[in-house]
């Protein structure tokens, strides 16, 4: 039993998160289903960034390292991210990119398990995770990478007394499948290995609990609306914070940075994972979005996310002929789902282009994934209805055959 | 023979760089002598950043990775920095922080000299250089650090067949002393070692030529006015570009990032040194300042820089009683000088605070350095005159004794 457009509008009128939509500046005439790639712009971000540029930098200049809290940005911003991943303030540091943070965390973690020389990674991780693990293994030397996932073995089979560390994504970037973080963490830790989570595709989309995990990393430019290339973050479990070493040991992670001591001496806690000068303008934008996130109930986000994603699946089940080649890649079980729905389709790329021409923005990932992200703060049921009917039309009328949609853009 | 204030004003009226001052938004009522720490805000930067926030992000969203050139920012911005350090476009990549870039460059360079296990660093380098070298040595294992500089041996004595790499600052962050890049590079390369330059305190202040150097790094938030924590950069000599490996091997440095291949495969050239998603808003600000820099003649910058720094020294020679404890730390020989003048004074910290209260902004570095940076694009001769007379007054009348100036701020 699928909803009508009018019923969708009724649900939107009663949506407890409905008011948040007005806090975002959305592109006109578009159903934006790429909040899982680049989150929409919060309305008050331009003002906050302009203040950082014109007043903090332009007027107060270097004094702002103190007076505007620039120096503390990695920690103060990390403190604001912490509740979004179920961590305590003080256990999260914001900065650098996700890739750099994976490198920091993996190289810091491995020495905690001397004698164990295997890193388990998932071929279904976002590729940068696997690439950075290769780089970390190369830097440290004598580590082996064991792959799990679609093309490898199961996690259970991969675990053993030689495994030092497991790096997995909470939500798969292509299929939108969510792992049970608590259960996987328990399995990995029971095998004596360290658990590192990549939260890029889950934080802000559903309640995340780092729980007993050892480390985690994530980005802030997807569901968290921090802006393009916004500072990423890392989490270090309190039990490890003063035992680990950051090989990217820059002066911002020094115990006494302004004493200009000749040798590195790590700051207490997660601050030791800071490295160089933080890109303040990008932190300003991120903090503007966190002003919104600190008022959000993540259980309400999860409930709406499941309602929107289930509605999308149900509508497409109803509207699209099974012979048209559209295959759901995301689990039907809501518990195993992030806030993204992916389909496989042999003509995935032109399908996405044809949809975009009709005002529905999704994206494509090799080899044949069509992805739609559902950001519950600014998407409505009626948007989901319009997106599903547009997709059904593109497929049913084979609008993707238009030759304009064949040519690849550099970045999709 | 020192100039009068009126003579300074005459020089300013004839200054070929004089018109650039109007392109910067300077703090009112202040002589800003910290362009060596955080450069002033270019007037058109706010508009450029607002465009990136409101239009590129807010309206076009993810499409801007193509249409606004976001994806290419590390290379396109690096191409604009290249002429400022005497490099060719294609040999410089902008991104991350100086500290992260030092790590990338050092870990990439060392395997080019197998069998050599010593890294030469300068205790007078900015401390993060030394700290990051420690981290890189720790990550790679079995490397020794040999210190030169004030507290160590001479560079000549430090060089030997065991030295893989030498990392030195072009201009000393405390004393403002400039090294002869070409001569030092030749010495180091003649010894079979790789030369890595830190250009943080010279690029934008004088013409820099990477010449025969192997690698270089630098920041853009000092003389280059890129904004707080703006993207840094790295240079790789063409002869090394396809031979080196970036251990921070993220997807932005992959040969085919959107093929999502399971294994890392480096992009050709310097692009392989890209790692994660670039902080676009910070790149927007940096590119606004580079709009100015591409119209600047660096020989004119050098001539004015030397005129301003020489004037400052001459005025203080004339105005300050030798018994007042002020000792010049920067070489009197203009050829051995960057664009910064440092004095040592036992009460350096309260002296800087007292000066700031009189509208002259310099800074302090342990143990007793008072630093003044001279950014030739927006500083006038008359500013130098006013700063020198204010410093002479603070010292002559012992205004620094006011107890308000004793308490340390967190960050100076």
PDB file of C-alpha atoms in Angstrom, chain B residues 7-205:
ATOM      1  CA  UNK B   7      60.859  62.062   3.583  1.00  0.00           C
ATOM      2  CA  UNK B   8      59.146  58.719   4.224  1.00  0.00           C
ATOM      3  CA  UNK B   9      55.899  60.166   2.915  1.00  0.00           C
ATOM      4  CA  UNK B  10      57.720  61.341  -0.219  1.00  0.00           C
ATOM      5  CA  UNK B  11      59.069  57.844  -0.812  1.00  0.00           C
ATOM      6  CA  UNK B  12      55.584  56.394  -0.377  1.00  0.00           C
ATOM      7  CA  UNK B  13      54.191  58.786  -2.980  1.00  0.00           C
ATOM      8  CA  UNK B  14      56.730  57.459  -5.510  1.00  0.00           C
ATOM      9  CA  UNK B  15      56.477  53.768  -4.501  1.00  0.00           C
ATOM     10  CA  UNK B  16      55.809  51.579  -7.581  1.00  0.00           C
ATOM     11  CA  UNK B  17      53.999  49.098  -5.275  1.00  0.00           C
ATOM     12  CA  UNK B  18      52.069  51.857  -3.504  1.00  0.00           C
ATOM     13  CA  UNK B  19      48.768  51.158  -5.256  1.00  0.00           C
ATOM     14  CA  UNK B  20      48.612  47.622  -3.885  1.00  0.00           C
ATOM     15  CA  UNK B  21      47.915  48.930  -0.385  1.00  0.00           C
ATOM     16  CA  UNK B  22      44.372  49.822  -1.428  1.00  0.00           C
ATOM     17  CA  UNK B  23      43.742  46.209  -2.384  1.00  0.00           C
ATOM     18  CA  UNK B  24      43.980  45.158   1.256  1.00  0.00           C
ATOM     19  CA  UNK B  25      41.585  45.674   4.114  1.00  0.00           C
ATOM     20  CA  UNK B  26      43.848  46.777   6.952  1.00  0.00           C
ATOM     21  CA  UNK B  27      42.824  47.056  10.593  1.00  0.00           C
ATOM     22  CA  UNK B  28      42.063  50.696  11.402  1.00  0.00           C
ATOM     23  CA  UNK B  29      44.595  52.711  13.390  1.00  0.00           C
ATOM     24  CA  UNK B  30      47.235  50.012  13.384  1.00  0.00           C
ATOM     25  CA  UNK B  31      50.681  49.517  11.912  1.00  0.00           C
ATOM     26  CA  UNK B  32      50.487  45.814  11.139  1.00  0.00           C
ATOM     27  CA  UNK B  33      53.916  44.187  11.304  1.00  0.00           C
ATOM     28  CA  UNK B  34      52.707  40.595  11.430  1.00  0.00           C
ATOM     29  CA  UNK B  35      52.310  39.901   7.728  1.00  0.00           C
ATOM     30  CA  UNK B  36      55.023  37.307   8.365  1.00  0.00           C
ATOM     31  CA  UNK B  37      52.586  35.444  10.630  1.00  0.00           C
ATOM     32  CA  UNK B  38      49.111  36.083   9.189  1.00  0.00           C
ATOM     33  CA  UNK B  39      48.904  38.212   6.047  1.00  0.00           C
ATOM     34  CA  UNK B  40      46.270  40.948   5.771  1.00  0.00           C
ATOM     35  CA  UNK B  41      42.890  40.373   4.107  1.00  0.00           C
ATOM     36  CA  UNK B  42      42.667  41.270   0.406  1.00  0.00           C
ATOM     37  CA  UNK B  43      39.645  43.491  -0.204  1.00  0.00           C
ATOM     38  CA  UNK B  44      38.027  41.229  -2.751  1.00  0.00           C
ATOM     39  CA  UNK B  45      38.439  38.023  -0.748  1.00  0.00           C
ATOM     40  CA  UNK B  46      35.072  38.320   1.064  1.00  0.00           C
ATOM     41  CA  UNK B  47      33.223  38.498  -2.262  1.00  0.00           C
ATOM     42  CA  UNK B  48      35.135  35.525  -3.670  1.00  0.00           C
ATOM     43  CA  UNK B  49      34.487  33.417  -0.568  1.00  0.00           C
ATOM     44  CA  UNK B  50      30.815  34.414  -0.512  1.00  0.00           C
ATOM     45  CA  UNK B  51      30.523  33.279  -4.139  1.00  0.00           C
ATOM     46  CA  UNK B  52      32.020  29.899  -3.268  1.00  0.00           C
ATOM     47  CA  UNK B  53      29.607  29.508  -0.348  1.00  0.00           C
ATOM     48  CA  UNK B  54      26.380  30.874  -1.779  1.00  0.00           C
ATOM     49  CA  UNK B  55      26.619  30.006  -5.475  1.00  0.00           C
ATOM     50  CA  UNK B  56      29.138  27.214  -5.978  1.00  0.00           C
ATOM     51  CA  UNK B  57      28.016  25.285  -2.889  1.00  0.00           C
ATOM     52  CA  UNK B  58      24.527  26.633  -2.204  1.00  0.00           C
ATOM     53  CA  UNK B  59      23.137  26.573  -5.754  1.00  0.00           C
ATOM     54  CA  UNK B  60      25.260  24.215  -7.842  1.00  0.00           C
ATOM     55  CA  UNK B  61      26.221  21.825  -5.053  1.00  0.00           C
ATOM     56  CA  UNK B  62      28.110  18.716  -6.145  1.00  0.00           C
ATOM     57  CA  UNK B  63      28.154  19.838  -9.784  1.00  0.00           C
ATOM     58  CA  UNK B  64      30.781  22.389  -8.731  1.00  0.00           C
ATOM     59  CA  UNK B  65      33.348  19.613  -8.461  1.00  0.00           C
ATOM     60  CA  UNK B  66      33.322  19.941 -12.254  1.00  0.00           C
ATOM     61  CA  UNK B  67      31.865  23.310 -13.108  1.00  0.00           C
ATOM     62  CA  UNK B  68      33.667  25.414 -10.497  1.00  0.00           C
ATOM     63  CA  UNK B  69      36.931  23.501 -10.822  1.00  0.00           C
ATOM     64  CA  UNK B  70      36.820  22.146  -7.256  1.00  0.00           C
ATOM     65  CA  UNK B  71      38.324  18.827  -8.213  1.00  0.00           C
ATOM     66  CA  UNK B  72      41.344  20.477  -9.829  1.00  0.00           C
ATOM     67  CA  UNK B  73      41.890  23.041  -7.044  1.00  0.00           C
ATOM     68  CA  UNK B  74      45.058  21.414  -5.660  1.00  0.00           C
ATOM     69  CA  UNK B  75      46.691  21.556  -9.088  1.00  0.00           C
ATOM     70  CA  UNK B  76      45.205  24.781 -10.442  1.00  0.00           C
ATOM     71  CA  UNK B  77      46.102  26.614  -7.227  1.00  0.00           C
ATOM     72  CA  UNK B  78      49.550  25.013  -7.239  1.00  0.00           C
ATOM     73  CA  UNK B  79      50.063  26.283 -10.777  1.00  0.00           C
ATOM     74  CA  UNK B  80      49.418  29.825  -9.558  1.00  0.00           C
ATOM     75  CA  UNK B  81      51.865  29.446  -6.647  1.00  0.00           C
ATOM     76  CA  UNK B  82      54.604  27.974  -8.864  1.00  0.00           C
ATOM     77  CA  UNK B  83      55.960  31.268 -10.302  1.00  0.00           C
ATOM     78  CA  UNK B  84      56.214  32.695  -6.763  1.00  0.00           C
ATOM     79  CA  UNK B  85      58.818  30.048  -5.895  1.00  0.00           C
ATOM     80  CA  UNK B  86      60.546  29.871  -9.260  1.00  0.00           C
ATOM     81  CA  UNK B  87      58.880  26.620 -10.269  1.00  0.00           C
ATOM     82  CA  UNK B  88      57.012  25.651 -13.403  1.00  0.00           C
ATOM     83  CA  UNK B  89      53.231  25.112 -13.395  1.00  0.00           C
ATOM     84  CA  UNK B  90      52.673  21.399 -12.897  1.00  0.00           C
ATOM     85  CA  UNK B  91      55.414  21.053 -10.297  1.00  0.00           C
ATOM     86  CA  UNK B  92      53.537  22.478  -7.300  1.00  0.00           C
ATOM     87  CA  UNK B  93      50.487  21.064  -5.523  1.00  0.00           C
ATOM     88  CA  UNK B  94      48.430  23.122  -3.049  1.00  0.00           C
ATOM     89  CA  UNK B  95      46.795  21.408  -0.101  1.00  0.00           C
ATOM     90  CA  UNK B  96      46.873  20.208   3.491  1.00  0.00           C
ATOM     91  CA  UNK B  97      49.099  21.995   6.012  1.00  0.00           C
ATOM     92  CA  UNK B  98      52.837  22.634   5.828  1.00  0.00           C
ATOM     93  CA  UNK B  99      53.341  19.979   8.515  1.00  0.00           C
ATOM     94  CA  UNK B 100      51.420  17.332   6.567  1.00  0.00           C
ATOM     95  CA  UNK B 101      53.332  18.284   3.412  1.00  0.00           C
ATOM     96  CA  UNK B 102      56.675  17.927   5.183  1.00  0.00           C
ATOM     97  CA  UNK B 103      55.620  14.429   6.201  1.00  0.00           C
ATOM     98  CA  UNK B 104      54.585  13.565   2.646  1.00  0.00           C
ATOM     99  CA  UNK B 105      57.784  14.927   1.126  1.00  0.00           C
ATOM    100  CA  UNK B 106      60.197  13.429   3.665  1.00  0.00           C
ATOM    101  CA  UNK B 107      58.615   9.959   3.547  1.00  0.00           C
ATOM    102  CA  UNK B 108      58.555  10.116  -0.273  1.00  0.00           C
ATOM    103  CA  UNK B 109      62.148  11.329  -0.535  1.00  0.00           C
ATOM    104  CA  UNK B 110      63.960   8.964   1.837  1.00  0.00           C
ATOM    105  CA  UNK B 111      63.467   5.799  -0.288  1.00  0.00           C
ATOM    106  CA  UNK B 112      65.274   7.635  -3.130  1.00  0.00           C
ATOM    107  CA  UNK B 113      68.481   7.285  -1.108  1.00  0.00           C
ATOM    108  CA  UNK B 114      68.497   3.660   0.022  1.00  0.00           C
ATOM    109  CA  UNK B 115      71.312   2.847   2.414  1.00  0.00           C
ATOM    110  CA  UNK B 116      71.573   6.420   3.702  1.00  0.00           C
ATOM    111  CA  UNK B 117      69.903   6.612   7.109  1.00  0.00           C
ATOM    112  CA  UNK B 118      70.471  10.171   8.335  1.00  0.00           C
ATOM    113  CA  UNK B 119      68.092  13.125   8.069  1.00  0.00           C
ATOM    114  CA  UNK B 120      69.707  16.512   8.658  1.00  0.00           C
ATOM    115  CA  UNK B 121      67.429  19.088  10.251  1.00  0.00           C
ATOM    116  CA  UNK B 122      68.082  22.491  11.722  1.00  0.00           C
ATOM    117  CA  UNK B 123      67.296  23.200  15.363  1.00  0.00           C
ATOM    118  CA  UNK B 124      66.573  26.723  14.158  1.00  0.00           C
ATOM    119  CA  UNK B 125      63.885  25.468  11.763  1.00  0.00           C
ATOM    120  CA  UNK B 126      60.376  26.300  12.829  1.00  0.00           C
ATOM    121  CA  UNK B 127      59.764  23.530  15.407  1.00  0.00           C
ATOM    122  CA  UNK B 128      57.052  21.759  13.424  1.00  0.00           C
ATOM    123  CA  UNK B 129      59.660  20.859  10.784  1.00  0.00           C
ATOM    124  CA  UNK B 130      61.748  19.076  13.395  1.00  0.00           C
ATOM    125  CA  UNK B 131      58.688  17.495  15.033  1.00  0.00           C
ATOM    126  CA  UNK B 132      57.393  16.125  11.732  1.00  0.00           C
ATOM    127  CA  UNK B 133      60.816  14.756  10.810  1.00  0.00           C
ATOM    128  CA  UNK B 134      60.758  12.876  14.123  1.00  0.00           C
ATOM    129  CA  UNK B 135      57.348  11.462  13.212  1.00  0.00           C
ATOM    130  CA  UNK B 136      58.455  10.478   9.725  1.00  0.00           C
ATOM    131  CA  UNK B 137      61.596   8.813  11.084  1.00  0.00           C
ATOM    132  CA  UNK B 138      59.478   6.970  13.625  1.00  0.00           C
ATOM    133  CA  UNK B 139      57.010   5.794  10.983  1.00  0.00           C
ATOM    134  CA  UNK B 140      59.669   4.564   8.574  1.00  0.00           C
ATOM    135  CA  UNK B 141      61.996   3.248  11.288  1.00  0.00           C
ATOM    136  CA  UNK B 142      65.814   3.100  11.468  1.00  0.00           C
ATOM    137  CA  UNK B 143      66.501   6.722  10.589  1.00  0.00           C
ATOM    138  CA  UNK B 144      68.686   9.029  12.643  1.00  0.00           C
ATOM    139  CA  UNK B 145      68.208  12.801  12.865  1.00  0.00           C
ATOM    140  CA  UNK B 146      71.324  14.962  12.874  1.00  0.00           C
ATOM    141  CA  UNK B 147      70.866  18.532  14.029  1.00  0.00           C
ATOM    142  CA  UNK B 148      72.614  21.558  12.664  1.00  0.00           C
ATOM    143  CA  UNK B 149      72.127  25.213  13.543  1.00  0.00           C
ATOM    144  CA  UNK B 150      72.777  27.275  16.626  1.00  0.00           C
ATOM    145  CA  UNK B 151      72.907  24.323  19.009  1.00  0.00           C
ATOM    146  CA  UNK B 152      74.308  21.753  16.578  1.00  0.00           C
ATOM    147  CA  UNK B 153      77.143  21.415  14.105  1.00  0.00           C
ATOM    148  CA  UNK B 154      77.591  23.272  10.837  1.00  0.00           C
ATOM    149  CA  UNK B 155      75.903  21.943   7.714  1.00  0.00           C
ATOM    150  CA  UNK B 156      79.296  21.177   6.170  1.00  0.00           C
ATOM    151  CA  UNK B 157      80.262  19.041   9.165  1.00  0.00           C
ATOM    152  CA  UNK B 158      76.899  17.294   9.196  1.00  0.00           C
ATOM    153  CA  UNK B 159      77.023  16.169   5.580  1.00  0.00           C
ATOM    154  CA  UNK B 160      78.437  12.768   4.780  1.00  0.00           C
ATOM    155  CA  UNK B 161      77.781   9.589   2.855  1.00  0.00           C
ATOM    156  CA  UNK B 162      75.146   8.558   5.383  1.00  0.00           C
ATOM    157  CA  UNK B 163      72.941  11.630   4.827  1.00  0.00           C
ATOM    158  CA  UNK B 164      69.804  10.966   2.795  1.00  0.00           C
ATOM    159  CA  UNK B 165      68.049  14.295   3.105  1.00  0.00           C
ATOM    160  CA  UNK B 166      68.497  17.834   4.420  1.00  0.00           C
ATOM    161  CA  UNK B 167      65.505  19.933   5.496  1.00  0.00           C
ATOM    162  CA  UNK B 168      66.191  23.625   6.033  1.00  0.00           C
ATOM    163  CA  UNK B 169      64.207  26.853   6.217  1.00  0.00           C
ATOM    164  CA  UNK B 170      65.030  29.462   3.612  1.00  0.00           C
ATOM    165  CA  UNK B 171      64.387  32.234   6.128  1.00  0.00           C
ATOM    166  CA  UNK B 172      64.776  31.626   9.862  1.00  0.00           C
ATOM    167  CA  UNK B 173      61.433  32.203  11.605  1.00  0.00           C
ATOM    168  CA  UNK B 174      63.033  33.854  14.614  1.00  0.00           C
ATOM    169  CA  UNK B 175      65.982  35.852  13.315  1.00  0.00           C
ATOM    170  CA  UNK B 176      64.781  36.585   9.795  1.00  0.00           C
ATOM    171  CA  UNK B 177      68.122  35.415   8.393  1.00  0.00           C
ATOM    172  CA  UNK B 178      67.959  34.145   4.804  1.00  0.00           C
ATOM    173  CA  UNK B 179      70.087  31.326   3.490  1.00  0.00           C
ATOM    174  CA  UNK B 180      71.626  31.298   0.011  1.00  0.00           C
ATOM    175  CA  UNK B 181      69.352  28.657  -1.477  1.00  0.00           C
ATOM    176  CA  UNK B 182      71.425  27.976  -4.572  1.00  0.00           C
ATOM    177  CA  UNK B 183      74.695  27.584  -2.675  1.00  0.00           C
ATOM    178  CA  UNK B 184      73.228  25.374   0.049  1.00  0.00           C
ATOM    179  CA  UNK B 185      71.381  23.239  -2.492  1.00  0.00           C
ATOM    180  CA  UNK B 186      74.614  22.725  -4.417  1.00  0.00           C
ATOM    181  CA  UNK B 187      76.504  21.765  -1.259  1.00  0.00           C
ATOM    182  CA  UNK B 188      73.853  19.249  -0.224  1.00  0.00           C
ATOM    183  CA  UNK B 189      73.476  17.694  -3.655  1.00  0.00           C
ATOM    184  CA  UNK B 190      77.244  17.476  -4.071  1.00  0.00           C
ATOM    185  CA  UNK B 191      77.205  15.320  -0.937  1.00  0.00           C
ATOM    186  CA  UNK B 192      74.671  13.023  -2.582  1.00  0.00           C
ATOM    187  CA  UNK B 193      71.799  14.064  -0.338  1.00  0.00           C
ATOM    188  CA  UNK B 194      68.360  15.409  -1.238  1.00  0.00           C
ATOM    189  CA  UNK B 195      67.537  19.057  -0.521  1.00  0.00           C
ATOM    190  CA  UNK B 196      64.130  19.959   0.917  1.00  0.00           C
ATOM    191  CA  UNK B 197      63.370  23.642   1.492  1.00  0.00           C
ATOM    192  CA  UNK B 198      60.788  25.145   3.809  1.00  0.00           C
ATOM    193  CA  UNK B 199      59.701  28.382   2.124  1.00  0.00           C
ATOM    194  CA  UNK B 200      57.095  29.484   4.691  1.00  0.00           C
ATOM    195  CA  UNK B 201      58.991  32.607   5.687  1.00  0.00           C
ATOM    196  CA  UNK B 202      60.212  33.653   2.256  1.00  0.00           C
ATOM    197  CA  UNK B 203      57.664  33.032  -0.524  1.00  0.00           C
ATOM    198  CA  UNK B 204      55.940  36.323  -1.280  1.00  0.00           C
ATOM    199  CA  UNK B 205      58.564  38.300   0.648  1.00  0.00           C
TER     200      UNK B 205
END
